[in-house]
Structures are given as structure tokens and as C-alpha cells.
GROMACS .gro file of C-alpha atoms in nm:
model
  339
    1VAL     CA    1   3.483  14.416  11.874
    2SER     CA    2   3.784  14.288  11.610
    3THR     CA    3   4.156  14.214  11.624
    4GLN     CA    4   4.212  14.267  11.284
    5SER     CA    5   4.450  14.569  11.285
    6THR     CA    6   4.578  14.623  10.913
    7GLY     CA    7   4.887  14.794  10.993
    8ALA     CA    8   4.789  15.139  10.766
    9GLY     CA    9   4.796  15.436  10.965
   10ASP     CA   10   4.651  15.680  10.735
   11SER     CA   11   4.680  15.699  10.311
   12ASN     CA   12   5.003  15.841  10.341
   13MET     CA   13   5.155  15.531  10.551
   14LEU     CA   14   5.111  15.321  10.300
   15GLY     CA   15   5.324  15.108  10.173
   16ARG     CA   16   5.685  15.109  10.205
   17GLN     CA   17   5.862  15.408  10.385
   18PRO     CA   18   6.181  15.478  10.276
   19GLN     CA   19   6.209  15.747  10.438
   20ILE     CA   20   6.162  15.571  10.764
   21SER     CA   21   6.466  15.370  10.887
   22LEU     CA   22   6.341  15.193  11.174
   23PRO     CA   23   6.667  15.010  11.418
   24HIS     CA   24   6.674  14.625  11.310
   25GLN     CA   25   6.865  14.314  11.377
   26GLU     CA   26   6.801  14.079  11.009
   27PRO     CA   27   6.764  14.192  10.703
   28ILE     CA   28   6.356  14.112  10.748
   29GLU     CA   29   6.175  14.129  11.042
   30LEU     CA   30   5.781  14.095  11.092
   31TYR     CA   31   5.649  14.307  11.444
   32ASN     CA   32   5.362  14.116  11.464
   33ASN     CA   33   5.056  13.946  11.667
   34ALA     CA   34   4.961  13.533  11.646
   35LEU     CA   35   4.597  13.570  11.647
   36SER     CA   36   4.618  13.870  11.448
   37PHE     CA   37   4.387  13.785  11.102
   38CYS     CA   38   4.577  14.041  10.946
   39SER     CA   39   4.975  13.828  11.029
   40GLN     CA   40   4.875  13.524  11.011
   41LYS     CA   41   4.830  13.631  10.682
   42VAL     CA   42   5.131  13.813  10.598
   43ARG     CA   43   5.340  13.505  10.770
   44ILE     CA   44   5.168  13.248  10.552
   45CYS     CA   45   5.301  13.486  10.325
   46LEU     CA   46   5.642  13.419  10.401
   47ALA     CA   47   5.623  13.023  10.471
   48GLU     CA   48   5.519  12.984  10.135
   49HIS     CA   49   5.765  13.161   9.958
   50ARG     CA   50   6.005  12.996  10.224
   51ILE     CA   51   6.143  13.376  10.332
   52PRO     CA   52   6.340  13.317  10.708
   53PHE     CA   53   6.261  13.653  10.841
   54LYS     CA   54   6.335  13.754  11.254
   55SER     CA   55   5.945  13.761  11.468
   56ASN     CA   56   5.860  14.028  11.678
   57HIS     CA   57   5.543  13.961  11.877
   58ILE     CA   58   5.351  14.275  11.992
   59HIS     CA   59   5.097  14.197  12.271
   60LEU     CA   60   4.691  14.222  12.178
   61ILE     CA   61   4.495  14.255  12.444
   62GLU     CA   62   4.365  13.905  12.397
   63THR     CA   63   4.710  13.787  12.399
   64GLY     CA   64   4.846  13.996  12.698
   65TRP     CA   65   4.795  14.354  12.675
   66TYR     CA   66   4.768  14.652  12.478
   67GLN     CA   67   5.173  14.651  12.381
   68THR     CA   68   5.071  14.774  12.001
   69CYS     CA   69   4.928  15.094  12.192
   70SER     CA   70   5.284  15.174  12.358
   71PRO     CA   71   5.462  15.439  12.353
   72ALA     CA   72   5.718  15.172  12.257
   73PHE     CA   73   5.589  15.012  11.973
   74LYS     CA   74   5.447  15.381  11.801
   75LYS     CA   75   5.830  15.413  11.746
   76ILE     CA   76   5.739  15.134  11.483
   77ASN     CA   77   5.398  15.195  11.386
   78PRO     CA   78   5.284  15.514  11.510
   79ALA     CA   79   4.936  15.356  11.382
   80ALA     CA   80   4.969  15.157  11.677
   81THR     CA   81   4.844  14.844  11.418
   82VAL     CA   82   5.040  14.462  11.368
   83PRO     CA   83   5.156  14.356  11.149
   84VAL     CA   84   5.467  14.561  10.983
   85LEU     CA   85   5.767  14.457  10.778
   86VAL     CA   86   6.041  14.605  10.782
   87HIS     CA   87   6.331  14.506  10.557
   88ASP     CA   88   6.708  14.681  10.645
   89GLY     CA   89   6.522  14.867  10.850
   90HIS     CA   90   6.280  15.039  10.610
   91PRO     CA   91   5.881  14.992  10.733
   92ILE     CA   92   5.620  14.867  10.503
   93TYR     CA   93   5.273  14.922  10.627
   94ASP     CA   94   4.934  14.771  10.541
   95SER     CA   95   4.955  14.410  10.550
   96GLN     CA   96   4.805  14.402  10.178
   97TYR     CA   97   5.089  14.606  10.034
   98ILE     CA   98   5.253  14.361  10.246
   99VAL     CA   99   5.173  14.086  10.027
  100SER     CA  100   5.285  14.261   9.764
  101TYR     CA  101   5.640  14.303   9.834
  102ILE     CA  102   5.650  14.035   9.913
  103ARG     CA  103   5.575  13.828   9.618
  104GLU     CA  104   5.762  14.156   9.370
  105GLU     CA  105   6.051  14.279   9.636
  106LEU     CA  106   6.198  13.973   9.805
  107GLN     CA  107   6.302  13.630   9.665
  108GLY     CA  108   6.197  13.338   9.832
  109GLU     CA  109   6.320  13.017   9.737
  110HIS     CA  110   5.940  12.892   9.610
  111GLY     CA  111   5.703  13.179   9.477
  112LEU     CA  112   5.312  13.074   9.464
  113ALA     CA  113   5.117  13.091   9.190
  114SER     CA  114   4.881  13.352   9.081
  115ASP     CA  115   4.535  13.458   9.027
  116LEU     CA  116   4.494  13.786   9.068
  117ALA     CA  117   4.147  13.809   8.999
  118LEU     CA  118   4.083  13.513   9.263
  119GLU     CA  119   4.257  13.615   9.457
  120ASP     CA  120   4.099  14.053   9.489
  121ARG     CA  121   3.779  13.801   9.500
  122TRP     CA  122   3.892  13.651   9.817
  123ASN     CA  123   4.067  13.896   9.936
  124ALA     CA  124   3.802  14.118   9.943
  125GLN     CA  125   3.533  13.816  10.113
  126THR     CA  126   3.753  13.712  10.394
  127SER     CA  127   3.901  14.113  10.517
  128ILE     CA  128   3.708  14.255  10.790
  129ASP     CA  129   3.532  14.538  10.832
  130THR     CA  130   3.584  14.708  11.113
  131ASP     CA  131   3.268  14.912  11.126
  132TRP     CA  132   3.032  14.844  11.359
  133ASP     CA  133   2.749  14.899  11.111
  134VAL     CA  134   2.874  14.682  10.903
  135MET     CA  135   2.967  14.417  11.144
  136THR     CA  136   2.610  14.430  11.305
  137SER     CA  137   2.386  14.472  11.021
  138GLN     CA  138   2.277  14.137  10.834
  139ALA     CA  139   2.404  14.344  10.488
  140GLY     CA  140   2.733  14.360  10.560
  141ARG     CA  141   2.748  13.988  10.670
  142GLU     CA  142   2.641  13.870  10.378
  143ALA     CA  143   2.857  14.144  10.208
  144ALA     CA  144   3.203  13.934  10.344
  145MET     CA  145   3.291  13.612  10.526
  146GLY     CA  146   3.551  13.816  10.739
  147ASN     CA  147   3.222  14.067  10.805
  148ASN     CA  148   3.131  13.705  11.002
  149ILE     CA  149   3.444  13.675  11.241
  150PRO     CA  150   3.407  13.968  11.461
  151MET     CA  151   3.151  13.891  11.649
  152LEU     CA  152   3.214  13.490  11.670
  153SER     CA  153   3.567  13.566  11.802
  154LEU     CA  154   3.366  13.730  12.107
  155PRO     CA  155   3.270  13.403  12.285
  156VAL     CA  156   3.694  13.293  12.305
  157PHE     CA  157   3.841  13.663  12.353
  158ALA     CA  158   3.616  13.651  12.674
  159SER     CA  159   3.804  13.228  12.730
  160MET     CA  160   4.078  13.364  12.719
  161MET     CA  161   4.063  13.724  12.937
  162GLN     CA  162   3.993  13.525  13.216
  163GLU     CA  163   4.357  13.441  13.243
  164ILE     CA  164   4.477  13.826  13.194
  165PRO     CA  165   4.466  14.087  13.489
  166TYR     CA  166   4.158  14.336  13.528
  167HIS     CA  167   4.438  14.604  13.503
  168ARG     CA  168   4.567  14.575  13.155
  169PRO     CA  169   4.176  14.644  12.958
  170LEU     CA  170   4.183  14.955  13.214
  171TRP     CA  171   4.532  15.055  13.090
  172GLY     CA  172   4.371  15.040  12.761
  173LEU     CA  173   4.074  15.273  12.875
  174ILE     CA  174   4.411  15.584  12.857
  175HIS     CA  175   4.591  15.441  12.565
  176HIS     CA  176   4.372  15.331  12.314
  177VAL     CA  177   4.180  15.550  12.109
  178HIS     CA  178   3.890  15.333  12.120
  179LYS     CA  179   3.760  15.372  12.477
  180ILE     CA  180   3.462  15.143  12.386
  181ARG     CA  181   3.690  14.816  12.345
  182PRO     CA  182   3.912  14.797  12.671
  183VAL     CA  183   3.515  14.880  12.802
  184LEU     CA  184   3.388  14.558  12.623
  185PHE     CA  185   3.736  14.345  12.725
  186PHE     CA  186   3.663  14.421  13.151
  187LEU     CA  187   3.324  14.344  13.053
  188PHE     CA  188   3.448  14.025  12.908
  189LYS     CA  189   3.672  13.949  13.174
  190LEU     CA  190   3.410  14.066  13.416
  191LEU     CA  191   3.141  13.781  13.268
  192GLY     CA  192   3.358  13.568  13.141
  193PRO     CA  193   3.034  13.286  13.000
  194ALA     CA  194   2.752  13.497  13.097
  195ILE     CA  195   2.866  13.746  12.835
  196VAL     CA  196   2.618  13.532  12.621
  197TYR     CA  197   2.362  13.724  12.896
  198LEU     CA  198   2.528  14.037  12.625
  199PRO     CA  199   2.331  14.246  12.372
  200LEU     CA  200   2.599  14.120  12.138
  201LEU     CA  201   2.470  13.750  12.194
  202ALA     CA  202   2.228  13.868  11.897
  203PHE     CA  203   2.510  13.936  11.702
  204ILE     CA  204   2.688  13.650  11.751
  205ARG     CA  205   2.430  13.433  11.597
  206GLY     CA  206   2.335  13.639  11.324
  207SER     CA  207   2.732  13.616  11.204
  208ARG     CA  208   2.660  13.241  11.314
  209ASN     CA  209   2.398  13.156  11.016
  210THR     CA  210   2.558  13.364  10.776
  211MET     CA  211   2.891  13.244  10.776
  212ARG     CA  212   2.740  12.867  10.730
  213LYS     CA  213   2.586  13.043  10.389
  214HIS     CA  214   2.875  13.128  10.321
  215LEU     CA  215   3.122  12.844  10.406
  216ALA     CA  216   2.767  12.617  10.205
  217ALA     CA  217   2.878  12.830   9.926
  218LEU     CA  218   3.214  12.771   9.954
  219ASN     CA  219   3.189  12.379   9.950
  220ALA     CA  220   3.012  12.419   9.596
  221GLU     CA  221   3.285  12.588   9.461
  222LEU     CA  222   3.504  12.355   9.578
  223GLU     CA  223   3.334  12.080   9.381
  224GLY     CA  224   3.594  11.860   9.215
  225ARG     CA  225   3.888  12.121   9.321
  226GLN     CA  226   4.216  12.058   9.607
  227TYR     CA  227   4.252  12.450   9.626
  228LEU     CA  228   4.087  12.748   9.515
  229SER     CA  229   4.206  12.791   9.157
  230GLY     CA  230   4.249  12.387   9.073
  231ASP     CA  231   4.493  12.257   9.200
  232GLN     CA  232   4.784  12.520   9.293
  233PHE     CA  233   4.742  12.699   9.591
  234THR     CA  234   4.725  13.038   9.581
  235MET     CA  235   4.683  13.317   9.866
  236ALA     CA  236   4.275  13.376   9.814
  237ASP     CA  237   4.357  13.022  10.012
  238ALA     CA  238   4.609  13.128  10.235
  239ASN     CA  239   4.300  13.431  10.353
  240LEU     CA  240   4.066  13.121  10.364
  241ILE     CA  241   4.295  13.000  10.680
  242CYS     CA  242   4.320  13.248  10.857
  243VAL     CA  243   3.937  13.262  10.846
  244PHE     CA  244   3.947  12.882  10.912
  245GLU     CA  245   4.153  12.902  11.249
  246ARG     CA  246   4.009  13.180  11.387
  247LEU     CA  247   3.610  12.949  11.358
  248ARG     CA  248   3.857  12.678  11.468
  249ALA     CA  249   3.980  12.844  11.805
  250GLY     CA  250   3.625  12.938  11.855
  251GLY     CA  251   3.499  12.619  11.877
  252TRP     CA  252   3.270  12.684  11.541
  253GLU     CA  253   3.405  12.371  11.332
  254TYR     CA  254   3.085  12.172  11.353
  255LEU     CA  255   2.992  12.487  11.119
  256TRP     CA  256   3.146  12.273  10.850
  257GLN     CA  257   3.143  11.872  10.967
  258ASP     CA  258   2.918  11.824  10.738
  259LEU     CA  259   2.984  12.004  10.432
  260GLU     CA  260   3.248  11.745  10.284
  261ASN     CA  261   3.435  11.912  10.018
  262VAL     CA  262   3.520  12.213  10.268
  263SER     CA  263   3.639  11.973  10.501
  264ALA     CA  264   3.919  11.811  10.333
  265TYR     CA  265   3.975  12.147  10.232
  266TRP     CA  266   4.081  12.251  10.560
  267GLU     CA  267   4.245  11.973  10.576
  268ARG     CA  268   4.499  12.055  10.336
  269LEU     CA  269   4.502  12.369  10.442
  270ARG     CA  270   4.625  12.269  10.788
  271SER     CA  271   4.893  12.006  10.637
  272ARG     CA  272   5.067  12.244  10.407
  273PRO     CA  273   5.421  12.324  10.611
  274SER     CA  274   5.293  12.686  10.584
  275TYR     CA  275   5.057  12.637  10.836
  276LYS     CA  276   5.270  12.485  11.080
  277ALA     CA  277   5.550  12.738  10.987
  278ALA     CA  278   5.355  13.040  11.058
  279ILE     CA  279   4.979  12.949  11.234
  280ALA     CA  280   5.014  12.640  11.490
  281ASP     CA  281   5.371  12.691  11.562
  282HIS     CA  282   5.325  13.035  11.659
  283HIS     CA  283   5.000  12.951  11.928
  284LEU     CA  284   5.091  13.107  12.227
  285PRO     CA  285   4.956  12.920  12.619
  286ILE     CA  286   4.716  13.213  12.631
  287MET     CA  287   4.515  13.124  12.309
  288VAL     CA  288   4.580  12.679  12.383
  289LYS     CA  289   4.372  12.748  12.712
  290GLY     CA  290   4.163  12.962  12.552
  291SER     CA  291   3.964  12.744  12.297
  292GLU     CA  292   3.983  12.495  12.616
  293ARG     CA  293   3.828  12.645  12.830
  294LEU     CA  294   3.612  12.758  12.527
  295ALA     CA  295   3.504  12.480  12.496
  296GLU     CA  296   3.430  12.356  12.912
  297TRP     CA  297   3.233  12.677  12.940
  298ARG     CA  298   3.072  12.497  12.625
  299HIS     CA  299   3.043  12.131  12.805
  300ALA     CA  300   2.939  12.272  13.157
  301HIS     CA  301   2.701  12.538  13.084
  302PRO     CA  302   2.362  12.420  12.839
  303TRP     CA  303   2.263  12.814  12.875
  304PHE     CA  304   2.609  12.864  12.746
  305ARG     CA  305   2.609  12.608  12.452
  306ASP     CA  306   2.218  12.722  12.367
  307ALA     CA  307   2.284  13.035  12.362
  308LEU     CA  308   2.582  13.031  12.116
  309ASP     CA  309   2.474  12.681  11.890
  310THR     CA  310   2.168  12.751  11.898
  311ASP     CA  311   1.863  13.002  11.888
  312LYS     CA  312   1.702  12.932  12.178
  313PRO     CA  313   1.604  13.236  12.360
  314VAL     CA  314   1.793  13.363  12.730
  315TRP     CA  315   1.653  13.672  12.867
  316THR     CA  316   1.542  13.600  13.200
  317PRO     CA  317   1.472  13.925  13.523
  318ARG     CA  318   1.707  13.743  13.734
  319VAL     CA  319   1.875  13.798  13.389
  320VAL     CA  320   1.881  14.179  13.371
  321GLY     CA  321   1.915  14.185  13.720
  322VAL     CA  322   2.266  14.014  13.801
  323VAL     CA  323   2.427  14.056  13.435
  324LEU     CA  324   2.339  14.383  13.261
  325LEU     CA  325   2.303  14.598  13.566
  326PRO     CA  326   2.631  14.565  13.645
  327VAL     CA  327   2.736  14.598  13.325
  328ALA     CA  328   2.549  14.909  13.293
  329LEU     CA  329   2.719  15.035  13.526
  330VAL     CA  330   3.044  14.906  13.432
  331ILE     CA  331   3.013  15.133  13.055
  332ALA     CA  332   2.848  15.478  13.216
  333ILE     CA  333   3.235  15.423  13.434
  334GLY     CA  334   3.370  15.423  13.157
  335VAL     CA  335   3.122  15.689  12.895
  336ALA     CA  336   3.233  15.926  13.251
  337PHE     CA  337   3.618  15.873  13.333
  338PHE     CA  338   3.700  15.830  12.958
  339ALA     CA  339   3.502  15.951  12.683
   0.00000   0.00000   0.00000
């Protein structure tokens, strides 16, 4: 389960689409979501280049509802994903194509330093492969830091879902192409902190432990460096802002607190004006409340904290009756009516 959205449809819907003209109020507009990993990356790129744009916020279920699946947004992007950059009425799809377009075609007051080999490497390291087998396999988790993000996001998603009415994920059962996702978010809403009793916990723990290994490797790479390339901020660092921001939201900061180079690096990233402009200024109340509630769950429920932050067993006979049977019922209903 992931909010990772590249804004791409099929292979014919990548990059700039000159044959499509969309209504627009400003020369540059960005359809984006505050929480979306790829939306954040594009906003950082725009901020670092000091390019003004009109932000059109589009909700994902985590921030309110499946607006990306609405008929109105599908007129903007039939693939129903964000971000989408619109320049003079023509859309550009897929975050990587958008970043390239910004750097090659749009004139900002300031250009980012370029290290293409480094940027390609870290784009691959921080990208999220939403294939279930990749996200849940140890090989997939070890192959790329980004593949650990979906599972590490689930606790804060469950917290955010407490602010969202039940009918919103049910609407998604009708309109979302992947029916299992609305079913899971319905369960997150239903169970709250008890999501740690789902079999997904094994994947969360696997991602937690593997993310720690990635961070330790990053700590070694940052020795004697301000940024990944040395003294200059590049899009490689922008990608890592998105990783750290999602980990921060999910309460996983302790994974790097004893890593001196990573801790200092994160503070440098957060001190950049682009972090405020592209990330902090876009925090929605539901995002803030989601992180706060998650911290409260960790403090109030030792079983929840132990499930996320240790490898202690959580299964009991009571869990089977109280949690798993209702879960099985919800899944069966979803499969029966919406498969």
C-alpha cells in the first residue's frame, strides 16, 4: 500500500503532452498532494529553482478522499495520479519527467547543481516500487531504500484515517482501480492502533530493520560531506528529503538518532528554504494530527510501541477473536461485492 504516484499513465502518457490543452489560470500550475512522495520531490525542485507556480491540491485517501479517482481529476490525468505539472495549459506527466522538464525548459532564478550519475543512483535508491512482491520481500527492501517507505507509512496512515469518515474509503471501492487499497484503508480506520495485530506487522518490522541498514550505509557515505555530492545540494538530496520527511511523520526518527552524520545531514536539509516552501508550508492539519496521534498511541499503548519498535511477539488467542475475525469479515465483504 503506497501513496507513491508518478503521475504516469501508460507509456504514451509520459512527459509533456502538447496535444492536450487544459484550462489554467497561471503559466505554471502543479496538481499535487501535500503528502505524496513524488509531489514533494517536484515541489522541492520548483522551490530550489525559485519558480513560482499555482498549487492545486488534490486529495489522496490519506488526506481526505480519493479525489485522484474523481471524474474531474481524470480530465487532468486519466491515470488518476499526482503530480501533474501544467505549463501554458499542456500537462507533463511522471515526476521524473517533470523534474527534467523544470531543469531543462523552465527558467528560474537559481539552478541546482547537477551530478547526473549521483542523481540517477539516488533516484533509484529512493524510488518506490509498488509491486507487492517487491515491497514485502527482503530482496526488494534491500535493493532500494524507497521500497521500505510503504510499510513504514502504514501506522501514520492508520492514525490519519481516524479523521476520515467511513464512507470515503467505501467510495474508493467503487472508483479505485485497485480494490484492495480501499479495503485496507477501511481496516486502518476500523482498527486504529490495532493494525499491529494484522499480518502486515511482519512487513513493517522488516522494513524498519532494513531501513536502519540503509541509514547506516548513508551515514558512512556522508563522512566528511555536507551533501551527497560534497558541498553542493542536488536532486539526489531532494529525493532524500522526501524519505526523511515520511520517516519523521511516522515517528521513526530514532532509526538515525545515533548516526551522527545522518542526523546533521537531516538538520541541514530541514534548514533549507526549499524545505519550508515545499514541505512544511504544505502540511495539512490532518497530517499534523496524524503524527501527533501516532505519538500518543506509542505513549499510551505499550503493546503498540513494542509491536512497532521491538521484535516482541504480539499474537494472543484474544487477538484472533477480537481482531482477525472482523478483519476476515470485512475482506470477504469487499471481495464479494467489489472484486
